[in-house]
Amino acid sequence: MRAHNVKVHALLPGCAGEFVFHVAPGTHPYRTGKMSDILAEAVKGAAAHPRPEGINFTYGTAGFRDKSTILDPVLYRMGLLAALRSKAKKATVAAMITASHNPEPDNGVKLVDPMGEMLEAAWEKHSTDLANAKDEDIGSALQRIIDALDIDISLPSDVFVARDTRPSGPPLTQALLDGLKVMGSTFTDFGILTTPQLHYLVRCHNSKGAYGEPTEDGYYKKLAQAFLKLREDAGTKKKYQPVVIIDGANGVGALKTRKLQPHLNDSLKITVCNDGSSGKLNDKCGADFVKVQQKPPPGMEIQPGQRCVSFDGDADRVVFFYLNKDGVFNLLDGDKISTLIAGYLGELVSASGLQVQLNIGVVQTAYANGSSTRYLEDVMKVPVSCAKTGVKHLHHKALEFDVGVYFEANGHGTVLFSDQAEQKIKSASQDDSLDSSKREAATRLTLMMDLINQTVGDAISDFLVVETILSTRDWAADDWNMQYKDLPSRLLKIKVKDRTAVQTTDAERCATAPAGLQEAINKLVAKYQQGRSFVRPSGTEDVVRVFAEADTQANADMLAHEVSVQVYQLAGGIGEQPQPPSTS
Ligand code: 16G
Ligand code: MG
């Protein structure tokens, strides 16, 4: 069955404007149907999307993620659920089909709430329950959710859908759309987008355009306009070179950077490599490869000092790197990005005279390099909060500040401005009674707010933010890197029988189970200068992660190893025992 397009005016309460929705033949955008009919159709529809026996799906840190070959029934069910979510919120929601930095054969799906936030935590359980319902039980599983949340099924629903570049994307999109059609939901299938672009679109749409024009082109225009205005006073630069190489992870970030480029009017010379024309998605390239391997993707030709940027597979993560004059690799990760941004925004807030009224803070995770935390707290005097791993936790914590900068070390992050911050900054930028330097600083802040994708970490937007700050400061990569020196660190993973045997508290910095593990870690850490270590069960892999840092690389490696041995022994390690680091 082919979908056809219909134009719908003011489809949802509070949603103005005109949209083209793809609606299945025979369904009507306003179709509500009797609840029992819809539930019966949902069960019938499952025949085309049968659930395999013996697999348990979990809506984890970033939605469902698995081998794409087994995800079809999950996508169908997420179509059903997305429609319910839209009815419950009385607004458009979104579904993104991606497995981010995972290998190409994987895929996944995550739902996005109306203002571009991650799906509300309570719904993760509903998603998991529905994904695991037997085909014939789908109706009762839906009924349970409807009853528990008192959802008015007769309300309309509307869902935005997009996917990354994986070949499994189109058939999985189809499965999701089948679920939406069964529910009589309207939808817009945007095809290939970055994850943050979809977050942006749903927010623009639900805010009736207040956040920006709800089109892909509107996204480029919003970012580019702010970027170009912020560069107007650029003047001559001694150190900053407006030249970058972007490693697009052979994914959607590369395609979309190319679409952004014409909007930037040659203000920045961008060369895109790993653009998907030959290599495989996330294969020996992209932000995860660069961060974990601590080296550039093979095949990239890089001159010393040349700024390079790596995106991940769905372009919600970014890291920078360069080779110094001796050809030594230097990574500028999420911690370096957050200190750069917090420093600059802090200066602008002070320069606009708003420092007493607006508090600015940084949110990190336990993975943040200890040097970055010390630099922020001791040198920059910026308060730092620690959140559990996973964007939603950082995002939530960042809302506690007027200007909340949050980044994971791996490059996920953005800045959130509270409503009061937005208002104060905007009115300062228009306040003629203020002296011009204050007004100018406030104006720059308003432009920074436009340049930053506040819905979620966005590789393209974050990249432009960093370029803006480096240009303003006239900094080369080396100057940025010299803000503070990273402590050497090591990240290991240990296979255990049951990773839930490891439990943590204090934003994952302290293990509460198994008994004796934290005491053992404390003893080991005490042996090393500037030692720090923590363990946590992974949210995306069946392993326990071990992080350690210390004054030297050899010490960080040894501390990580010693802690791994404790995890292996106390938390039910399986397979080969952890081996000590080679000293060669
Ligand atoms: C997911 C999270 C990421 C986190 C990572 C940790 C989102 C969008 N993504 O990729 O933020 O750093 O998981 O993985 O929240 P782990 O639990 O396996 O260490
Ligand atoms: Mg990603």
PDB file of N, CA and C in Angstrom, residues 167-204:
ATOM      1  N   PRO A 167      21.027   1.043   5.993  1.00  0.00           N
ATOM      2  CA  PRO A 167      20.187   0.396   4.985  1.00  0.00           C
ATOM      3  C   PRO A 167      18.934  -0.239   5.581  1.00  0.00           C
ATOM      4  N   SER A 168      18.977  -0.600   6.854  1.00  0.00           N
ATOM      5  CA  SER A 168      17.785  -1.193   7.481  1.00  0.00           C
ATOM      6  C   SER A 168      16.740  -0.131   7.827  1.00  0.00           C
ATOM      7  N   GLY A 169      17.071   1.150   7.627  1.00  0.00           N
ATOM      8  CA  GLY A 169      16.150   2.231   8.011  1.00  0.00           C
ATOM      9  C   GLY A 169      14.800   2.183   7.296  1.00  0.00           C
ATOM     10  N   PRO A 170      14.790   2.093   5.951  1.00  0.00           N
ATOM     11  CA  PRO A 170      13.478   2.129   5.262  1.00  0.00           C
ATOM     12  C   PRO A 170      12.516   1.015   5.685  1.00  0.00           C
ATOM     13  N   PRO A 171      12.922  -0.271   5.714  1.00  0.00           N
ATOM     14  CA  PRO A 171      11.946  -1.269   6.154  1.00  0.00           C
ATOM     15  C   PRO A 171      11.505  -1.082   7.610  1.00  0.00           C
ATOM     16  N   LEU A 172      12.414  -0.626   8.457  1.00  0.00           N
ATOM     17  CA  LEU A 172      12.019  -0.410   9.856  1.00  0.00           C
ATOM     18  C   LEU A 172      11.066   0.783   9.971  1.00  0.00           C
ATOM     19  N   THR A 173      11.296   1.790   9.135  1.00  0.00           N
ATOM     20  CA  THR A 173      10.361   2.929   9.113  1.00  0.00           C
ATOM     21  C   THR A 173       8.977   2.419   8.733  1.00  0.00           C
ATOM     22  N   GLN A 174       8.947   1.537   7.732  1.00  0.00           N
ATOM     23  CA  GLN A 174       7.668   0.997   7.279  1.00  0.00           C
ATOM     24  C   GLN A 174       6.930   0.302   8.429  1.00  0.00           C
ATOM     25  N   ALA A 175       7.680  -0.457   9.226  1.00  0.00           N
ATOM     26  CA  ALA A 175       7.054  -1.169  10.353  1.00  0.00           C
ATOM     27  C   ALA A 175       6.471  -0.164  11.344  1.00  0.00           C
ATOM     28  N   LEU A 176       7.218   0.903  11.604  1.00  0.00           N
ATOM     29  CA  LEU A 176       6.738   1.940  12.529  1.00  0.00           C
ATOM     30  C   LEU A 176       5.472   2.600  11.971  1.00  0.00           C
ATOM     31  N   LEU A 177       5.506   2.903  10.673  1.00  0.00           N
ATOM     32  CA  LEU A 177       4.348   3.555  10.050  1.00  0.00           C
ATOM     33  C   LEU A 177       3.130   2.633  10.092  1.00  0.00           C
ATOM     34  N   ASP A 178       3.363   1.321   9.935  1.00  0.00           N
ATOM     35  CA  ASP A 178       2.244   0.374  10.031  1.00  0.00           C
ATOM     36  C   ASP A 178       1.570   0.504  11.393  1.00  0.00           C
ATOM     37  N   GLY A 179       2.370   0.631  12.434  1.00  0.00           N
ATOM     38  CA  GLY A 179       1.811   0.800  13.781  1.00  0.00           C
ATOM     39  C   GLY A 179       1.008   2.095  13.893  1.00  0.00           C
ATOM     40  N   LEU A 180       1.535   3.158  13.296  1.00  0.00           N
ATOM     41  CA  LEU A 180       0.833   4.448  13.350  1.00  0.00           C
ATOM     42  C   LEU A 180      -0.485   4.393  12.585  1.00  0.00           C
ATOM     43  N   LYS A 181      -0.451   3.707  11.444  1.00  0.00           N
ATOM     44  CA  LYS A 181      -1.665   3.638  10.609  1.00  0.00           C
ATOM     45  C   LYS A 181      -2.767   2.864  11.333  1.00  0.00           C
ATOM     46  N   VAL A 182      -2.392   1.787  11.989  1.00  0.00           N
ATOM     47  CA  VAL A 182      -3.371   1.008  12.738  1.00  0.00           C
ATOM     48  C   VAL A 182      -4.073   1.889  13.772  1.00  0.00           C
ATOM     49  N   MET A 183      -3.314   2.808  14.355  1.00  0.00           N
ATOM     50  CA  MET A 183      -3.891   3.692  15.385  1.00  0.00           C
ATOM     51  C   MET A 183      -4.627   4.879  14.758  1.00  0.00           C
ATOM     52  N   GLY A 184      -4.620   4.941  13.439  1.00  0.00           N
ATOM     53  CA  GLY A 184      -5.284   6.059  12.773  1.00  0.00           C
ATOM     54  C   GLY A 184      -4.538   7.368  12.950  1.00  0.00           C
ATOM     55  N   SER A 185      -3.239   7.265  13.224  1.00  0.00           N
ATOM     56  CA  SER A 185      -2.458   8.470  13.491  1.00  0.00           C
ATOM     57  C   SER A 185      -2.010   9.128  12.188  1.00  0.00           C
ATOM     58  N   THR A 186      -1.930  10.427  12.192  1.00  0.00           N
ATOM     59  CA  THR A 186      -1.266  11.112  11.088  1.00  0.00           C
ATOM     60  C   THR A 186       0.225  11.113  11.380  1.00  0.00           C
ATOM     61  N   PHE A 187       1.000  11.320  10.336  1.00  0.00           N
ATOM     62  CA  PHE A 187       2.446  11.351  10.538  1.00  0.00           C
ATOM     63  C   PHE A 187       3.114  12.109   9.404  1.00  0.00           C
ATOM     64  N   THR A 188       4.347  12.552   9.649  1.00  0.00           N
ATOM     65  CA  THR A 188       5.183  13.082   8.588  1.00  0.00           C
ATOM     66  C   THR A 188       6.467  12.276   8.610  1.00  0.00           C
ATOM     67  N   ASP A 189       6.784  11.654   7.493  1.00  0.00           N
ATOM     68  CA  ASP A 189       8.041  10.917   7.398  1.00  0.00           C
ATOM     69  C   ASP A 189       9.060  11.831   6.730  1.00  0.00           C
ATOM     70  N   PHE A 190      10.030  12.307   7.524  1.00  0.00           N
ATOM     71  CA  PHE A 190      11.031  13.237   7.014  1.00  0.00           C
ATOM     72  C   PHE A 190      12.188  12.542   6.313  1.00  0.00           C
ATOM     73  N   GLY A 191      12.173  11.226   6.266  1.00  0.00           N
ATOM     74  CA  GLY A 191      13.284  10.517   5.624  1.00  0.00           C
ATOM     75  C   GLY A 191      14.532  10.618   6.481  1.00  0.00           C
ATOM     76  N   ILE A 192      15.673  10.880   5.829  1.00  0.00           N
ATOM     77  CA  ILE A 192      16.946  10.901   6.569  1.00  0.00           C
ATOM     78  C   ILE A 192      17.190  12.266   7.216  1.00  0.00           C
ATOM     79  N   LEU A 193      17.390  12.237   8.533  1.00  0.00           N
ATOM     80  CA  LEU A 193      17.728  13.449   9.296  1.00  0.00           C
ATOM     81  C   LEU A 193      18.727  13.070  10.383  1.00  0.00           C
ATOM     82  N   THR A 194      19.411  14.056  10.938  1.00  0.00           N
ATOM     83  CA  THR A 194      20.175  13.786  12.155  1.00  0.00           C
ATOM     84  C   THR A 194      19.170  13.706  13.313  1.00  0.00           C
ATOM     85  N   THR A 195      19.550  13.014  14.367  1.00  0.00           N
ATOM     86  CA  THR A 195      18.668  12.957  15.546  1.00  0.00           C
ATOM     87  C   THR A 195      18.313  14.368  16.043  1.00  0.00           C
ATOM     88  N   PRO A 196      19.305  15.259  16.219  1.00  0.00           N
ATOM     89  CA  PRO A 196      18.953  16.584  16.742  1.00  0.00           C
ATOM     90  C   PRO A 196      18.057  17.392  15.806  1.00  0.00           C
ATOM     91  N   GLN A 197      18.143  17.149  14.494  1.00  0.00           N
ATOM     92  CA  GLN A 197      17.244  17.868  13.583  1.00  0.00           C
ATOM     93  C   GLN A 197      15.794  17.477  13.858  1.00  0.00           C
ATOM     94  N   LEU A 198      15.569  16.194  14.125  1.00  0.00           N
ATOM     95  CA  LEU A 198      14.199  15.761  14.417  1.00  0.00           C
ATOM     96  C   LEU A 198      13.716  16.373  15.741  1.00  0.00           C
ATOM     97  N   HIS A 199      14.587  16.415  16.729  1.00  0.00           N
ATOM     98  CA  HIS A 199      14.224  17.050  18.010  1.00  0.00           C
ATOM     99  C   HIS A 199      13.843  18.520  17.771  1.00  0.00           C
ATOM    100  N   TYR A 200      14.647  19.181  16.941  1.00  0.00           N
ATOM    101  CA  TYR A 200      14.390  20.590  16.614  1.00  0.00           C
ATOM    102  C   TYR A 200      13.021  20.739  15.944  1.00  0.00           C
ATOM    103  N   LEU A 201      12.749  19.884  14.958  1.00  0.00           N
ATOM    104  CA  LEU A 201      11.507  20.011  14.181  1.00  0.00           C
ATOM    105  C   LEU A 201      10.268  19.854  15.055  1.00  0.00           C
ATOM    106  N   VAL A 202      10.310  18.867  15.953  1.00  0.00           N
ATOM    107  CA  VAL A 202       9.116  18.627  16.761  1.00  0.00           C
ATOM    108  C   VAL A 202       8.883  19.805  17.718  1.00  0.00           C
ATOM    109  N   ARG A 203       9.972  20.378  18.210  1.00  0.00           N
ATOM    110  CA  ARG A 203       9.805  21.545  19.093  1.00  0.00           C
ATOM    111  C   ARG A 203       9.282  22.760  18.328  1.00  0.00           C
ATOM    112  N   CYS A 204       9.846  22.990  17.143  1.00  0.00           N
ATOM    113  CA  CYS A 204       9.365  24.121  16.330  1.00  0.00           C
ATOM    114  C   CYS A 204       7.880  23.974  16.070  1.00  0.00           C
TER     115      CYS A 204
END
